[in-house]
Each structure stands twice: as structure tokens, then as C-alpha cells.
Amino acid sequence: MEFQTKLLIGGKLVEGDGAGIEVENPATEETVVTVASASVAQLDQAVAAARAAIPDWASMPAVDRAPLLRNIADRLRAKTEELAGLMTTEIGRPLLESRDEVEWSAACFEYYAEVARSEIGRVIPPIEASQFAVVVKEPHGVVGCIVPWNFPLLLLCWKIAPALAAGNTVVCKPSEVTPLSTLALADVFDDLPDGTVNLVAGAGEIGSAISAHPGIDCVAFTGSVATGHKVGIACAARNARANLEMGGKDPFIVCSDIGDEGVQIAAKGGAWAAYLNAGQVCTSSERFYVMEDVYDDYVAAFVDFTKSLVIGDPLDPKTDIGPMVSAVQRGKAVAQVEAAVAAGAELLTGGGNAGRPKGHYLEPCVLTGVPEDSDLMTEETFGPVAPIVPVKTLEEAITKANSLDFGLGANIYTRDLNTAITCLKQVRAGSVWINDPLTDNDAGPFGGFKNSGIGRELGTEGLDAFREAKHVHMDSVIEAKDWWYPYG
Ligand code: NAD
């Protein structure tokens, strides 16, 4: 099979000059192709091209940018099968989930095409009658976008779409695990002026060079807490803007008021929230706090449903859960499960490789009795693992939910309005989902409290992340002010 492995720099496709990246298919463990990274010199060229594209792009009226952004959405949708196939090849997730990702990416461009047409600031009350004052929102300039492998296109589009809509140009770097799906995007940007979008492959060194690059005004990063911390420090060192989306350890609270049918539904919702993309979602539910009254029924329903799921070839439409992305990620999740079991936890189901001779398959795991201080309860797992813990009261559930330094998302199942309002006010997380886990909305901000992030993507907040606010104060008369010198 032929792959598009060239970088997009200044509107041209060029071969990378840097180190080779071997792309592995996690379902077969075969090397699909080797992609040449960008060299640091090529990154410089990409930044120069993005800088050269700023004047025309930044000055284009939003109404003229909008059809160009909608055109990107159309081109993305037209490539759904190609892009979905590439993501499934690189990550191992079921094709259905990859197709969804292309659709959500396209919708994000449509959203920002329209949202950016409605305002570029606001009019504020002046302090004297002869004056007029406004806030003008201007683009930063060049935005460097650094993304992880788990939703390679969506998380990139959450950056590119608002950055372009705000009048910035971009230099984008996918994860070294997923260069193919990102480089295959090159032609969706064909109708933009050259240099507006640049795509460079590379690993940590190119990410680090982006964070430190004097020609990059803002870095939009998604990835782990450890890497995000480095990016934040590199940006702070040169006072560049940074938007950081990092890891999580999301809680999932189940209240006893939801009744028998609700327990069954919340078990299915919990399994989906824990196992989607083989548990490799930043907002995967990784800690379940279930009221004692319904705990036994909930665990039984969760285990039964987990056993019914189909683990297998991600290209087979019957497959619910494909392999994990790599041996390293699988090993990390298994190590947390094994350490919890060694400390007294019970593994009720899962943990094997689904009988597959090859591939990083991990049967989804349900555990009870996991010690509260184990890594499985306190550190990001990023695998299909659900530890379930009984709680006596809502207060205990909320205290446990808030007990870690993460605060990305949180889920609650309840029919009680008072419980819902208490949770939405008291749970410290950037997204709180009540009775509908993990549902994002282009119009709603996405991001983390505490170590999970600084800044927001999506919504009008996600547009402001790529705009600088300028206060403009005008007086219609030229006169000396009575508060000037002399004071005496
Ligand atoms: P990672 O931090 O290892 O890598 C993320 C990106 O940073 C990659 O492109 C990588 O090449 C690059 N990078 C590596 N070292 C760098 C450096 N020194 N400077 C700059 N860039 C560097 O993360 P990952 O393993 O690719 O992704 C999984 C992590 O991403 C998980 O922790 C997950 O929770 C998080 N994530 C967060 C969100 C969110 O929106 N908050 C969404 C998805 C994933």
C-alpha cells in the first residue's frame, strides 16, 4: 500500500531529512512503513513559511475565511475511509471509532468557520462621554500544535480550526506513533494560501524545538502531564503563549437512586467510558465509586457486560475493542493491574490477550478491592481497566473524586436533581457529565482543572486561546486632562 509520508512545508510536499520513524500496526505488530522526520532546519523552514503567510491570512475578513474552513470540513469528510483506515492501522481501534473521529474533526471546522464570523472583540463603556472604547481580539501569529496519538486528527483539528479561524497560521506535529494519518491531511488544505498550515513529522526533539522556537508565538499542546510540564516551562522561558491539555484519572460516580434499570444502563455506560479506544482516552473513566446499596448489582452487571464485548481485529465490524496502541502502553496497564492484585485486589474478569497470537490485545479488566493508594487508583492507567469501589455517601464519593491532582472529566449517574446540582458544583473537573458519559460538544469548552491542564479548547474559550486582547481607547476631542501635571 502507498502512503503519503511527505511533510507539508510552505504549500509543498517534501521528504523529511530527519530520523526515520517506524510506524507499527498494533494489531499485527508489523512495521507498516518508515516515515522520515523533519530535521530542525526543516522545522525552521516551516516556521518561516507560516510567518510569511501571516499578513494575508490574518487580514482576511472572517467572512472570507469561513468558506475556506468549510471547504476543509468537506475535504475531510470526502477522505473519511482513507483517514479512518490510517488511524485504525496506526492505533488499532475499531474502524467505526476512527470514522467518527473524522466526522467530529470536520464538524469542528464548520463550528469555528461560523463562530469566528460573529465577533472579534467587544465594545466597552468609556470612562468619559467624548470617548469610545473597544476590545479587539487579534491572532497571536504562528501557533505550534503538538498532539498525542490517541485521537490524532480530532485533537489536531481542535487546534488548527480555531487557530486559523482567529487568523493565525500553524505548524503542526503529530505523535511519532501516528504520522501517517496526519501527513495524509496535506491535501485538505490545498485551497489555503501556501504556508498557512504546515505539517512536520517528528518525535520529542521536534516537539521540544517547537516549544522553544522564537518564531512560534503560541504552543497548543495535548499529551501527558510530564511532557506538558516541559512544554509549559519552555514557553514560559520565552514568554510565549501556551495552551496545555494533559492527562486525567476520571472518576465515575453511581448513585443508588437510579433504580434497577438505571444500574444496568450505568454499567453499560461505565464500560463504554472505561474501554472506548481500549481505554486510551484522556477522559477514560478510571475510578468507579458506587453507592453501597447498588454496588453488588452494579459490579455483576459491569462484569457480565464486559464479558459480552468482542475483542479482536479492529477491521472487523463486529469488534468492540481492538488492541492497545503498543507493547509499552499494554505493559504499563498490566503492571498496574498486577500490582493491585498483589496488594489484595480481585481481578473479576480480563487481563488476557483474547487468544490472539499477535497484537497488543488486553481483555478489559474489572477489579474490586483495589487499595486506595495503589497506582491503579491514583495514576493514569490509559488502558481498558475498571476498578470499582463501594462508597457509603455522596459526600464520600465526591471527596474521593476530588482527592487527586487530576481534574479533566467526571461522570455521575443519578436521577436526583439535588444530587446532580451538588455534583456539578462540587466536583473539580473541566467536564462534568451527568447520565451521559464522555459526550463532547464543539460549543462547550474542554480542558482540565489542576494538573490536567491550563487553558481550554473548543467553544468560544477555545477561540480566545488563539487570540490576544487589545484594549483600544479613543477620545473624540483633543484637550488637556485635569488629572495631568501640575498636581499643585
Ligand atoms: P506524550 O506526552 O508522550 O506526547 C505528546 C506529544 O508531545 C507527542 O507529539 C510527542 O512527540 C510530543 N513530545 C514528546 N516530548 C516532548 C517535548 N520534550 N517537548 C514537546 N513535545 C514533546 O503523550 P502521548 O503518550 O502521545 O499521549 C497520551 C497522553 O495524552 C495521556 O497522558 C493522555 O491523558 C493525554 N491526552 C490528553 C488529552 C486532553 O485533552 N487533556 C487528550 C488526549 C490525550
Short mmCIF file of C-alpha atoms and ligand atoms in Angstrom, two decimals:
data_model
loop_
_atom_site.label_atom_id
_atom_site.label_comp_id
_atom_site.label_asym_id
_atom_site.label_seq_id
_atom_site.Cartn_x
_atom_site.Cartn_y
_atom_site.Cartn_z
CA MET A 1 0.00 0.00 0.00
CA GLU A 2 1.16 3.54 -0.83
CA PHE A 3 1.34 6.08 1.99
CA GLN A 4 1.72 9.85 1.86
CA THR A 5 4.84 10.23 4.02
CA LYS A 6 5.97 13.69 2.94
CA LEU A 7 5.91 16.78 5.12
CA LEU A 8 3.87 19.85 4.12
CA ILE A 9 6.06 22.97 4.25
CA GLY A 10 5.11 26.24 2.59
CA GLY A 11 2.47 24.56 0.45
CA LYS A 12 4.90 21.93 -0.91
CA LEU A 13 5.25 18.24 -0.10
CA VAL A 14 8.84 17.49 0.85
CA GLU A 15 10.70 14.41 2.05
CA GLY A 16 11.82 14.63 5.69
CA ASP A 17 15.57 14.99 6.31
CA GLY A 18 15.46 13.74 9.90
CA ALA A 19 15.47 10.37 11.65
CA GLY A 20 13.21 7.56 10.42
CA ILE A 21 10.06 6.73 12.41
CA GLU A 22 8.85 3.14 12.11
CA VAL A 23 5.06 3.02 12.15
CA GLU A 24 3.75 -0.16 13.77
CA ASN A 25 0.33 -1.73 13.22
CA PRO A 26 -0.62 -2.69 16.81
CA ALA A 27 -2.97 -5.43 15.62
CA THR A 28 -0.23 -7.31 13.73
CA GLU A 29 2.97 -5.87 15.24
CA GLU A 30 4.25 -5.35 11.67
CA THR A 31 6.10 -2.22 10.62
CA VAL A 32 3.78 -0.57 8.11
CA VAL A 33 6.23 1.98 6.73
CA THR A 34 9.08 4.20 7.86
CA VAL A 35 8.44 7.95 7.82
CA ALA A 36 11.33 10.42 7.71
CA SER A 37 11.01 13.10 10.43
CA ALA A 38 11.58 16.76 9.80
CA SER A 39 15.08 17.99 10.57
CA VAL A 40 15.43 21.08 12.75
CA ALA A 41 16.32 23.01 9.57
CA GLN A 42 13.02 21.88 8.03
CA LEU A 43 11.16 22.98 11.15
CA ASP A 44 12.78 26.40 10.68
CA GLN A 45 11.54 26.43 7.07
CA ALA A 46 8.03 25.52 8.20
CA VAL A 47 8.04 28.32 10.78
CA ALA A 48 9.37 30.78 8.18
CA ALA A 49 6.61 29.73 5.76
CA ALA A 50 3.98 30.14 8.46
CA ARG A 51 5.34 33.60 9.35
CA ALA A 52 5.34 34.66 5.70
CA ALA A 53 1.69 33.60 5.42
CA ILE A 54 0.55 35.71 8.39
CA PRO A 55 -0.14 39.10 6.74
CA ASP A 56 -2.58 37.82 4.12
CA TRP A 57 -4.29 35.28 6.36
CA ALA A 58 -4.58 37.49 9.43
CA SER A 59 -6.03 40.39 7.44
CA MET A 60 -8.57 38.27 5.56
CA PRO A 61 -12.10 39.07 6.79
CA ALA A 62 -13.63 36.21 8.77
CA VAL A 63 -16.46 36.04 6.26
CA ASP A 64 -13.90 35.16 3.56
CA ARG A 65 -12.06 32.68 5.78
CA ALA A 66 -15.30 30.85 6.61
CA PRO A 67 -15.82 29.16 3.20
CA LEU A 68 -12.16 28.07 3.21
CA LEU A 69 -12.66 26.44 6.61
CA ARG A 70 -15.90 24.79 5.50
CA ASN A 71 -14.05 23.53 2.44
CA ILE A 72 -11.59 21.78 4.78
CA ALA A 73 -14.55 20.11 6.50
CA ASP A 74 -15.90 18.90 3.13
CA ARG A 75 -12.49 17.59 2.09
CA LEU A 76 -12.08 15.77 5.41
CA ARG A 77 -15.44 14.05 5.01
CA ALA A 78 -14.57 13.08 1.44
CA LYS A 79 -11.46 11.30 2.79
CA THR A 80 -13.26 9.54 5.66
CA GLU A 81 -12.42 5.99 4.60
CA GLU A 82 -8.75 6.77 3.88
CA LEU A 83 -8.21 8.68 7.13
CA ALA A 84 -10.19 6.23 9.26
CA GLY A 85 -8.24 3.32 7.76
CA LEU A 86 -4.94 5.02 8.52
CA MET A 87 -5.91 5.79 12.14
CA THR A 88 -7.03 2.19 12.67
CA THR A 89 -3.76 0.97 11.16
CA GLU A 90 -1.71 3.21 13.46
CA ILE A 91 -3.72 2.92 16.68
CA GLY A 92 -5.61 -0.37 16.35
CA ARG A 93 -9.01 1.00 17.25
CA PRO A 94 -12.25 -0.19 15.57
CA LEU A 95 -12.93 1.47 12.21
CA LEU A 96 -16.28 2.78 13.44
CA GLU A 97 -14.49 4.86 16.11
CA SER A 98 -11.98 6.13 13.53
CA ARG A 99 -14.78 7.16 11.14
CA ASP A 100 -16.45 9.05 13.99
CA GLU A 101 -13.21 10.90 14.61
CA VAL A 102 -13.11 12.16 11.01
CA GLU A 103 -16.71 13.40 11.28
CA TRP A 104 -16.04 15.19 14.60
CA SER A 105 -12.91 16.79 13.08
CA ALA A 106 -14.92 18.09 10.10
CA ALA A 107 -17.67 19.42 12.39
CA CYS A 108 -15.07 21.37 14.39
CA PHE A 109 -14.01 23.28 11.24
CA GLU A 110 -17.66 24.08 10.47
CA TYR A 111 -18.24 25.30 14.01
CA TYR A 112 -15.28 27.69 14.02
CA ALA A 113 -15.96 28.88 10.45
CA GLU A 114 -19.21 30.34 11.77
CA VAL A 115 -18.26 31.27 15.35
CA ALA A 116 -15.32 33.37 14.18
CA ARG A 117 -17.67 35.40 11.96
CA SER A 118 -19.69 36.69 14.87
CA GLU A 119 -17.20 38.83 16.80
CA ILE A 120 -13.58 39.94 17.07
CA GLY A 121 -13.95 41.63 20.41
CA ARG A 122 -16.50 43.83 22.18
CA VAL A 123 -17.50 47.40 22.81
CA ILE A 124 -16.98 48.52 26.40
CA PRO A 125 -18.33 51.54 28.27
CA PRO A 126 -15.92 54.50 28.01
CA ILE A 127 -14.98 56.48 31.08
CA GLU A 128 -15.94 59.88 29.62
CA ALA A 129 -18.78 60.94 27.34
CA SER A 130 -16.47 62.03 24.50
CA GLN A 131 -14.79 58.65 24.32
CA PHE A 132 -15.27 55.32 22.60
CA ALA A 133 -13.62 52.11 23.82
CA VAL A 134 -13.37 48.64 22.34
CA VAL A 135 -11.58 45.36 22.91
CA VAL A 136 -10.11 43.95 19.71
CA LYS A 137 -9.13 40.27 19.55
CA GLU A 138 -6.12 39.68 17.32
CA PRO A 139 -4.32 36.48 16.29
CA HIS A 140 -1.10 35.55 18.09
CA GLY A 141 0.80 34.88 14.85
CA VAL A 142 2.23 31.38 14.38
CA VAL A 143 0.76 28.60 16.52
CA GLY A 144 2.72 25.39 17.08
CA CYS A 145 0.39 22.41 17.54
CA ILE A 146 1.72 19.29 19.29
CA VAL A 147 -0.63 16.34 19.69
CA PRO A 148 -0.68 12.78 21.08
CA TRP A 149 -1.57 9.58 19.23
CA ASN A 150 -4.87 8.63 20.86
CA PHE A 151 -7.13 10.98 18.82
CA PRO A 152 -4.57 12.21 16.29
CA LEU A 153 -6.87 14.11 13.94
CA LEU A 154 -9.53 15.36 16.34
CA LEU A 155 -7.08 16.87 18.81
CA LEU A 156 -5.18 18.49 15.94
CA CYS A 157 -8.39 19.93 14.45
CA TRP A 158 -9.41 21.28 17.89
CA LYS A 159 -6.25 23.40 17.50
CA ILE A 160 -5.98 24.10 13.76
CA ALA A 161 -9.65 25.11 13.27
CA PRO A 162 -9.85 27.80 15.99
CA ALA A 163 -6.26 28.95 15.36
CA LEU A 164 -6.96 29.52 11.65
CA ALA A 165 -10.42 30.97 12.34
CA ALA A 166 -8.75 33.53 14.62
CA GLY A 167 -6.28 34.46 11.86
CA ASN A 168 -3.18 32.52 12.95
CA THR A 169 -1.07 30.25 10.80
CA VAL A 170 0.10 26.88 12.13
CA VAL A 171 2.99 24.42 12.30
CA CYS A 172 1.70 21.01 13.40
CA LYS A 173 3.47 17.97 14.77
CA PRO A 174 1.68 14.63 15.22
CA SER A 175 2.86 11.99 17.66
CA GLU A 176 5.64 9.76 16.36
CA VAL A 177 3.09 6.92 16.70
CA THR A 178 0.63 8.44 14.23
CA PRO A 179 2.43 10.37 11.46
CA LEU A 180 0.54 8.74 8.59
CA SER A 181 -2.99 9.93 9.34
CA THR A 182 -1.71 13.47 9.91
CA LEU A 183 0.53 13.69 6.83
CA ALA A 184 -2.41 12.36 4.78
CA LEU A 185 -4.25 15.57 5.70
CA ALA A 186 -1.98 17.64 3.43
CA ASP A 187 -4.42 17.91 0.52
CA VAL A 188 -7.38 19.00 2.66
CA PHE A 189 -5.52 22.32 2.99
CA ASP A 190 -4.96 22.72 -0.79
CA ASP A 191 -7.22 25.77 -1.09
CA LEU A 192 -5.48 27.73 1.69
CA PRO A 193 -2.66 30.16 0.87
CA ASP A 194 0.74 28.40 0.93
CA GLY A 195 2.30 28.23 4.39
CA THR A 196 -0.97 28.73 6.29
CA VAL A 197 -0.83 25.11 7.50
CA ASN A 198 2.46 23.22 7.77
CA LEU A 199 2.75 19.57 8.82
CA VAL A 200 6.04 18.20 10.18
CA ALA A 201 6.58 14.66 11.47
CA GLY A 202 8.89 14.02 14.39
CA ALA A 203 9.28 12.79 17.94
CA GLY A 204 10.10 14.60 21.19
CA GLU A 205 13.06 16.56 19.80
CA ILE A 206 10.91 18.28 17.19
CA GLY A 207 8.21 18.91 19.82
CA SER A 208 10.82 20.41 22.08
CA ALA A 209 12.19 22.54 19.19
CA ILE A 210 8.65 23.84 18.54
CA SER A 211 8.19 24.80 22.22
CA ALA A 212 11.49 26.69 22.21
CA HIS A 213 11.23 28.21 18.71
CA PRO A 214 11.43 32.02 18.74
CA GLY A 215 9.28 32.15 15.58
CA ILE A 216 6.36 30.39 17.27
CA ASP A 217 4.13 32.73 19.27
CA CYS A 218 1.83 30.20 20.92
CA VAL A 219 2.06 26.46 21.55
CA ALA A 220 -1.10 24.39 21.75
CA PHE A 221 -0.21 21.05 23.32
CA THR A 222 -2.09 17.88 24.16
CA GLY A 223 -0.34 14.95 25.83
CA SER A 224 0.88 13.67 29.16
CA VAL A 225 1.35 15.79 32.29
CA ALA A 226 5.11 15.20 32.23
CA THR A 227 5.54 16.43 28.64
CA GLY A 228 3.04 19.26 29.07
CA HIS A 229 5.05 20.48 32.03
CA LYS A 230 8.19 20.64 29.85
CA VAL A 231 6.31 22.49 27.10
CA GLY A 232 4.91 24.96 29.64
CA ILE A 233 8.37 25.65 31.05
CA ALA A 234 9.89 26.12 27.56
CA CYS A 235 7.13 28.58 26.64
CA ALA A 236 7.35 30.45 29.94
CA ALA A 237 11.11 30.83 29.46
CA ARG A 238 10.47 32.97 26.37
CA ASN A 239 7.03 34.33 27.40
CA ALA A 240 5.27 32.53 24.56
CA ARG A 241 1.60 31.69 24.98
CA ALA A 242 0.77 28.08 25.87
CA ASN A 243 -2.44 26.09 26.00
CA LEU A 244 -1.88 22.76 27.74
CA GLU A 245 -4.25 19.78 27.66
CA MET A 246 -2.87 16.95 29.78
CA GLY A 247 -3.71 13.66 31.44
CA GLY A 248 -6.55 12.57 33.69
CA LYS A 249 -7.85 9.93 36.09
CA ASP A 250 -11.56 10.47 35.73
CA PRO A 251 -14.00 9.34 38.43
CA PHE A 252 -17.39 7.76 37.68
CA ILE A 253 -19.98 8.04 40.45
CA VAL A 254 -23.04 5.79 40.55
CA CYS A 255 -25.85 6.78 42.94
CA SER A 256 -28.36 4.38 44.41
CA ASP A 257 -31.37 6.49 43.32
CA ILE A 258 -31.16 5.31 39.69
CA GLY A 259 -33.12 2.06 40.21
CA ASP A 260 -32.55 -1.42 38.76
CA GLU A 261 -32.84 -0.39 35.14
CA GLY A 262 -30.57 2.61 35.77
CA VAL A 263 -27.93 0.33 37.30
CA GLN A 264 -27.90 -1.83 34.16
CA ILE A 265 -27.61 1.25 31.93
CA ALA A 266 -24.92 2.85 34.09
CA ALA A 267 -22.93 -0.41 33.90
CA LYS A 268 -23.02 -0.28 30.10
CA GLY A 269 -22.21 3.43 30.11
CA GLY A 270 -19.37 2.82 32.55
CA ALA A 271 -17.91 0.01 30.44
CA TRP A 272 -18.01 2.22 27.35
CA ALA A 273 -16.42 5.09 29.25
CA ALA A 274 -13.66 2.79 30.54
CA TYR A 275 -12.97 0.80 27.35
CA LEU A 276 -13.53 3.22 24.46
CA ASN A 277 -10.39 3.28 22.28
CA ALA A 278 -9.11 0.43 24.51
CA GLY A 279 -9.25 2.80 27.50
CA GLN A 280 -6.82 5.18 25.82
CA VAL A 281 -8.91 8.35 26.11
CA CYS A 282 -7.76 11.26 28.25
CA THR A 283 -11.27 11.26 29.76
CA SER A 284 -11.49 7.47 30.18
CA SER A 285 -13.30 6.58 33.38
CA GLU A 286 -10.59 5.05 35.55
CA ARG A 287 -12.13 5.03 39.06
CA PHE A 288 -15.69 3.91 39.82
CA TYR A 289 -17.35 4.99 43.08
CA VAL A 290 -20.63 3.15 43.56
CA MET A 291 -23.15 3.59 46.41
CA GLU A 292 -23.23 0.51 48.65
CA ASP A 293 -26.96 -0.16 48.08
CA VAL A 294 -26.41 -0.86 44.39
CA TYR A 295 -22.74 -1.91 44.47
CA ASP A 296 -23.21 -5.69 44.12
CA ASP A 297 -25.74 -5.34 41.30
CA TYR A 298 -23.55 -2.79 39.55
CA VAL A 299 -20.40 -4.94 39.72
CA ALA A 300 -22.33 -8.00 38.48
CA ALA A 301 -23.83 -6.05 35.55
CA PHE A 302 -20.45 -4.49 34.71
CA VAL A 303 -18.68 -7.87 34.67
CA ASP A 304 -21.43 -9.54 32.59
CA PHE A 305 -21.40 -6.74 30.05
CA THR A 306 -17.60 -6.71 29.90
CA LYS A 307 -17.58 -10.44 29.16
CA SER A 308 -20.02 -9.92 26.29
CA LEU A 309 -17.72 -7.50 24.42
CA VAL A 310 -15.88 -8.62 21.30
CA ILE A 311 -12.10 -8.16 21.46
CA GLY A 312 -10.44 -8.60 18.10
CA ASP A 313 -9.42 -7.36 14.69
CA PRO A 314 -10.18 -3.64 14.53
CA LEU A 315 -11.11 -4.00 10.84
CA ASP A 316 -13.89 -6.48 11.67
CA PRO A 317 -17.16 -4.54 12.07
CA LYS A 318 -18.23 -6.83 14.95
CA THR A 319 -15.21 -5.82 17.05
CA ASP A 320 -15.88 -3.62 20.08
CA ILE A 321 -12.32 -3.32 21.37
CA GLY A 322 -9.12 -3.59 19.33
CA PRO A 323 -5.54 -3.90 20.59
CA MET A 324 -3.83 -1.28 22.69
CA VAL A 325 -1.52 1.03 20.77
CA SER A 326 1.81 -0.51 21.78
CA ALA A 327 3.58 -3.09 23.89
CA VAL A 328 4.71 -0.26 26.19
CA GLN A 329 1.16 1.02 26.85
CA ARG A 330 -0.13 -2.52 27.36
CA GLY A 331 2.74 -3.28 29.72
CA LYS A 332 2.02 -0.19 31.79
CA ALA A 333 -1.66 -1.07 32.23
CA VAL A 334 -0.88 -4.73 33.04
CA ALA A 335 1.76 -3.69 35.59
CA GLN A 336 -0.80 -1.53 37.43
CA VAL A 337 -3.33 -4.39 37.45
CA GLU A 338 -0.75 -6.92 38.66
CA ALA A 339 0.49 -4.61 41.41
CA ALA A 340 -3.10 -4.03 42.60
CA VAL A 341 -3.78 -7.79 42.66
CA ALA A 342 -0.53 -8.37 44.57
CA ALA A 343 -1.76 -5.78 47.10
CA GLY A 344 -5.04 -7.63 47.62
CA ALA A 345 -7.36 -6.62 44.76
CA GLU A 346 -9.54 -9.17 42.99
CA LEU A 347 -9.49 -9.34 39.17
CA LEU A 348 -13.06 -10.37 38.29
CA THR A 349 -12.50 -10.60 34.54
CA GLY A 350 -9.96 -9.72 31.87
CA GLY A 351 -6.21 -9.40 31.72
CA GLY A 352 -5.50 -11.92 28.94
CA ASN A 353 -4.70 -11.32 25.29
CA ALA A 354 -8.00 -12.67 23.92
CA GLY A 355 -6.14 -15.64 22.45
CA ARG A 356 -4.55 -13.53 19.75
CA PRO A 357 -1.14 -14.78 18.54
CA LYS A 358 -0.02 -11.24 17.67
CA GLY A 359 -1.02 -7.72 18.61
CA HIS A 360 -1.17 -5.74 21.84
CA TYR A 361 -4.56 -7.07 22.91
CA LEU A 362 -5.67 -6.70 26.51
CA GLU A 363 -9.02 -8.13 27.57
CA PRO A 364 -10.84 -5.44 29.54
CA CYS A 365 -10.34 -5.80 33.28
CA VAL A 366 -12.78 -5.28 36.16
CA LEU A 367 -11.31 -5.19 39.66
CA THR A 368 -12.67 -4.81 43.17
CA GLY A 369 -10.88 -4.40 46.47
CA VAL A 370 -8.16 -2.22 44.93
CA PRO A 371 -6.17 -0.42 47.66
CA GLU A 372 -6.82 3.32 47.53
CA ASP A 373 -3.14 4.18 47.43
CA SER A 374 -2.27 1.83 44.56
CA ASP A 375 -1.15 3.29 41.23
CA LEU A 376 -4.31 1.86 39.68
CA MET A 377 -6.35 4.29 41.80
CA THR A 378 -4.03 7.29 41.69
CA GLU A 379 -2.05 7.34 38.42
CA GLU A 380 -3.33 7.49 34.85
CA THR A 381 -3.71 3.92 33.51
CA PHE A 382 -4.62 4.64 29.87
CA GLY A 383 -5.89 1.10 29.31
CA PRO A 384 -9.18 -0.86 29.45
CA VAL A 385 -9.30 -1.25 33.22
CA ALA A 386 -12.19 -0.52 35.61
CA PRO A 387 -11.55 -0.60 39.38
CA ILE A 388 -14.89 -0.41 41.24
CA VAL A 389 -15.07 0.86 44.82
CA PRO A 390 -18.11 0.95 47.17
CA VAL A 391 -18.97 4.26 48.87
CA LYS A 392 -21.43 4.96 51.70
CA THR A 393 -22.47 8.52 50.87
CA LEU A 394 -22.43 11.12 48.10
CA GLU A 395 -20.06 13.18 50.21
CA GLU A 396 -17.60 10.28 50.33
CA ALA A 397 -17.88 9.81 46.54
CA ILE A 398 -17.22 13.50 45.87
CA THR A 399 -14.32 13.60 48.35
CA LYS A 400 -12.72 10.60 46.62
CA ALA A 401 -13.43 12.04 43.17
CA ASN A 402 -11.64 15.26 44.15
CA SER A 403 -8.80 13.57 46.00
CA LEU A 404 -6.22 13.51 43.17
CA ASP A 405 -4.24 16.24 41.42
CA PHE A 406 -6.09 15.49 38.17
CA GLY A 407 -9.31 17.25 37.14
CA LEU A 408 -10.12 16.55 33.50
CA GLY A 409 -13.59 14.94 33.43
CA ALA A 410 -16.06 13.31 35.81
CA ASN A 411 -19.23 11.26 35.35
CA ILE A 412 -22.25 10.91 37.61
CA TYR A 413 -25.32 8.72 37.30
CA THR A 414 -28.30 10.00 39.30
CA ARG A 415 -31.99 10.79 38.87
CA ASP A 416 -31.99 13.13 41.84
CA LEU A 417 -31.85 16.84 40.96
CA ASN A 418 -30.31 17.80 44.26
CA THR A 419 -27.52 15.20 43.82
CA ALA A 420 -26.90 16.37 40.25
CA ILE A 421 -26.59 20.00 41.31
CA THR A 422 -24.37 19.14 44.28
CA CYS A 423 -22.06 17.16 41.99
CA LEU A 424 -21.88 19.74 39.22
CA LYS A 425 -20.94 22.39 41.78
CA GLN A 426 -18.55 20.38 43.94
CA VAL A 427 -16.71 18.07 41.54
CA ARG A 428 -13.46 19.76 40.45
CA ALA A 429 -13.18 18.85 36.77
CA GLY A 430 -13.26 20.63 33.42
CA SER A 431 -16.14 18.47 32.15
CA VAL A 432 -18.89 17.03 34.32
CA TRP A 433 -21.17 14.57 32.53
CA ILE A 434 -24.42 13.61 34.22
CA ASN A 435 -26.13 10.46 32.87
CA ASP A 436 -24.29 10.62 29.50
CA PRO A 437 -20.58 9.82 29.80
CA LEU A 438 -17.84 11.38 27.67
CA THR A 439 -20.02 13.43 25.33
CA ASP A 440 -18.13 16.42 23.95
CA ASN A 441 -19.74 19.42 22.30
CA ASP A 442 -17.93 21.80 19.92
CA ALA A 443 -19.67 24.67 21.68
CA GLY A 444 -18.59 23.60 25.19
CA PRO A 445 -15.06 24.23 26.50
CA PHE A 446 -12.84 21.19 27.01
CA GLY A 447 -9.86 21.14 29.37
CA GLY A 448 -8.62 20.35 32.81
CA PHE A 449 -8.53 21.64 36.36
CA LYS A 450 -5.37 21.11 38.42
CA ASN A 451 -2.62 19.03 36.72
CA SER A 452 -4.92 18.12 33.84
CA GLY A 453 -4.40 21.37 32.00
CA ILE A 454 -4.07 25.09 31.62
CA GLY A 455 -6.48 26.74 29.18
CA ARG A 456 -9.39 25.38 27.19
CA GLU A 457 -10.12 24.05 23.72
CA LEU A 458 -13.49 24.21 21.93
CA GLY A 459 -16.25 26.74 22.47
CA THR A 460 -15.59 30.46 22.39
CA GLU A 461 -12.95 29.81 25.09
CA GLY A 462 -11.11 27.68 22.52
CA LEU A 463 -11.14 30.57 20.05
CA ASP A 464 -9.88 33.02 22.68
CA ALA A 465 -6.96 30.65 23.35
CA PHE A 466 -5.65 31.76 19.96
CA ARG A 467 -6.37 35.49 20.30
CA GLU A 468 -4.65 38.34 22.06
CA ALA A 469 -6.94 41.01 23.56
CA LYS A 470 -6.16 44.63 22.72
CA HIS A 471 -7.88 47.49 24.55
CA VAL A 472 -8.44 50.48 22.26
CA HIS A 473 -9.40 53.77 23.95
CA MET A 474 -10.32 56.77 21.80
CA ASP A 475 -11.26 60.33 22.63
CA SER A 476 -13.08 62.40 20.02
CA VAL A 477 -11.72 65.66 21.42
CA ILE A 478 -8.14 66.77 21.95
CA GLU A 479 -7.98 68.55 25.29
CA ALA A 480 -5.68 68.70 28.31
CA LYS A 481 -6.96 66.48 31.12
CA ASP A 482 -7.42 67.93 34.57
CA TRP A 483 -5.67 64.92 36.20
CA TRP A 484 -2.35 65.65 34.40
CA TYR A 485 0.52 67.70 35.88
CA PRO A 486 0.84 70.00 37.65
CA TYR A 487 -0.77 68.49 40.79
CA GLY A 488 -0.22 71.55 42.97
P1 NAD B 1 3.19 12.40 25.27
O1 NAD B 1 3.19 13.47 26.28
O2 NAD B 1 4.19 11.32 25.35
O3 NAD B 1 3.36 13.03 23.80
C1 NAD B 1 2.51 14.04 23.33
C2 NAD B 1 3.20 14.79 22.21
O4 NAD B 1 4.31 15.51 22.74
C3 NAD B 1 3.76 13.90 21.10
O5 NAD B 1 3.58 14.53 19.85
C4 NAD B 1 5.25 13.84 21.45
O6 NAD B 1 6.09 13.58 20.34
C5 NAD B 1 5.47 15.24 21.97
N1 NAD B 1 6.65 15.40 22.82
C6 NAD B 1 7.38 14.45 23.47
N2 NAD B 1 8.37 15.04 24.20
C7 NAD B 1 8.26 16.37 24.00
C8 NAD B 1 8.96 17.51 24.48
N3 NAD B 1 10.00 17.39 25.32
N4 NAD B 1 8.56 18.73 24.09
C9 NAD B 1 7.50 18.89 23.27
N5 NAD B 1 6.79 17.84 22.76
C10 NAD B 1 7.16 16.60 23.12
O7 NAD B 1 1.71 11.79 25.28
P2 NAD B 1 1.15 10.54 24.45
O8 NAD B 1 1.64 9.28 25.04
O9 NAD B 1 1.34 10.77 22.99
O10 NAD B 1 -0.42 10.69 24.73
C11 NAD B 1 -1.06 10.21 25.87
C12 NAD B 1 -1.26 11.30 26.90
O11 NAD B 1 -2.01 12.38 26.32
C13 NAD B 1 -2.07 10.83 28.07
O12 NAD B 1 -1.49 11.31 29.26
C14 NAD B 1 -3.43 11.48 27.86
O13 NAD B 1 -4.19 11.68 29.03
C15 NAD B 1 -3.06 12.76 27.22
N6 NAD B 1 -4.18 13.33 26.49
C16 NAD B 1 -4.78 14.45 26.99
C17 NAD B 1 -5.89 14.97 26.33
C18 NAD B 1 -6.58 16.22 26.81
O14 NAD B 1 -7.32 16.83 26.04
N7 NAD B 1 -6.38 16.67 28.04
C19 NAD B 1 -6.38 14.35 25.19
C20 NAD B 1 -5.74 13.19 24.73
C21 NAD B 1 -4.62 12.70 25.38
#
